[in-house]
mmCIF file of C-alpha atoms in Angstrom:
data_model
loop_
_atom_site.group_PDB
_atom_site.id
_atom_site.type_symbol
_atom_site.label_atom_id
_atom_site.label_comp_id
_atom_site.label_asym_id
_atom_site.label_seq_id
_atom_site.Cartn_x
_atom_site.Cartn_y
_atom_site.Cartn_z
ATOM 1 C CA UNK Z 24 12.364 -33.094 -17.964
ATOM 2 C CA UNK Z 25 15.691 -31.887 -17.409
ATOM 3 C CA UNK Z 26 17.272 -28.767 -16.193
ATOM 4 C CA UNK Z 27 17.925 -27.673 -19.561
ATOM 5 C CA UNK Z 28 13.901 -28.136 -20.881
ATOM 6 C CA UNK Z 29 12.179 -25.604 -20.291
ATOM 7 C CA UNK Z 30 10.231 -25.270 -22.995
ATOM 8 C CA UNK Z 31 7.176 -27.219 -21.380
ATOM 9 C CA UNK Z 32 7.317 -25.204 -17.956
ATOM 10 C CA UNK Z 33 7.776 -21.512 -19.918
ATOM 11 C CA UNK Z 34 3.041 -21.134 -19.809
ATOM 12 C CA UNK Z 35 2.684 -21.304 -16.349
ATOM 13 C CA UNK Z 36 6.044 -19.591 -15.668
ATOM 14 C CA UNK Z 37 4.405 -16.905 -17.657
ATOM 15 C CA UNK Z 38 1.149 -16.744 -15.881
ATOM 16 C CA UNK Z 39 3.263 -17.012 -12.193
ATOM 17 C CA UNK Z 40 5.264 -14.219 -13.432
ATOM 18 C CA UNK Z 41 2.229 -11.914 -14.588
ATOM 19 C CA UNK Z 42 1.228 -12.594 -10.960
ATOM 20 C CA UNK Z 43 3.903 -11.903 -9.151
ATOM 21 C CA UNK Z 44 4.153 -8.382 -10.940
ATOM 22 C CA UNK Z 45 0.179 -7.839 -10.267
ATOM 23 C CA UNK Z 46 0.700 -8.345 -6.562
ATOM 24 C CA UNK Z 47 3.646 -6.460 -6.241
ATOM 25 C CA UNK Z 48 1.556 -3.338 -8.510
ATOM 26 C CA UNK Z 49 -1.360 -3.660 -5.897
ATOM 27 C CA UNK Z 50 0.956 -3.242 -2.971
ATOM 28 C CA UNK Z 51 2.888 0.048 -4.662
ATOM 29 C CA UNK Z 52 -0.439 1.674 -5.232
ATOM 30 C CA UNK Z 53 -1.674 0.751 -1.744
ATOM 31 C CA UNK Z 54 1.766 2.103 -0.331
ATOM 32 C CA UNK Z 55 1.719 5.266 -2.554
ATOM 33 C CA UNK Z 56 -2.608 5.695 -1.226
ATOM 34 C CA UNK Z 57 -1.464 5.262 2.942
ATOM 35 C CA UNK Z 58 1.448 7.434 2.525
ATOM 36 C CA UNK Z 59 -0.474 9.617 0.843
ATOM 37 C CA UNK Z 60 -3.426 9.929 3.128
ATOM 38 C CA UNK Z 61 -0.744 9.762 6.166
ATOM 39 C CA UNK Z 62 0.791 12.834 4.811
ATOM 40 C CA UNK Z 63 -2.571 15.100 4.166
ATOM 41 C CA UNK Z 64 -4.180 13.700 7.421
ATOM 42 C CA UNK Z 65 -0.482 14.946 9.176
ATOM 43 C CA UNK Z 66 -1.190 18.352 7.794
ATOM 44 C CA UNK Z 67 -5.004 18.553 8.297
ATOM 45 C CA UNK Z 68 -4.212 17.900 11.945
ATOM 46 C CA UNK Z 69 -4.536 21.172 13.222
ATOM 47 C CA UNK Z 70 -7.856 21.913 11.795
ATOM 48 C CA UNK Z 71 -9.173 18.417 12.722
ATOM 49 C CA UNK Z 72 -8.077 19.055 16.442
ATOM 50 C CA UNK Z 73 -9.786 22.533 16.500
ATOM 51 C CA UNK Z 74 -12.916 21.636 14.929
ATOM 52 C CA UNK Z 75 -13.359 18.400 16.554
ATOM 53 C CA UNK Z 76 -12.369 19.135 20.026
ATOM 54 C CA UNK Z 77 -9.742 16.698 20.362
ATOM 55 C CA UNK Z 78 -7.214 16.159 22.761
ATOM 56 C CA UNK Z 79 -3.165 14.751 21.836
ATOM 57 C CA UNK Z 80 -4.228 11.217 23.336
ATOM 58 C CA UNK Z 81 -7.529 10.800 20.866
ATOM 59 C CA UNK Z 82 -5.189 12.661 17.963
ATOM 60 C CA UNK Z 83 -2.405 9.575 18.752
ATOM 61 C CA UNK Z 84 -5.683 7.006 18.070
ATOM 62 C CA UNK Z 85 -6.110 8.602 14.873
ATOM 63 C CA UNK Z 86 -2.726 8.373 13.624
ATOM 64 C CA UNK Z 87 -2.370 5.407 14.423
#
């Protein structure tokens, strides 16, 4: 096969591509879900603090 033939590589170039674009759709949605839960969690903090009882330190462990 040379450079130029491609015609025999073009199925599992296909499937490798539909891969490639699966993975990188299940990492945006799993970035878009963490930020998202970062954010609400960053506002919830207050009430979380107050009706938990807990201190910066223990606060830090659950941002983290």
């Amino acid at each position: 096969m040379t450079g130029l033939d491609r015609s025999a590589a073009t199925p599992a170039g296909a499937k490798s591509s539909q891969l490639r674009r699966f993975i990188v759709l299940m990492l945006f949605i799993t970035v878009v879900i963490n930020y998202v839960d970062r954010s609400s969690l960053s506002i919830a903090a207050p009430h979380i603090v107050e009706e938990l009882g807990l201190s910066s330190v223990q606060m830090g462990f659950v941002f983290l």
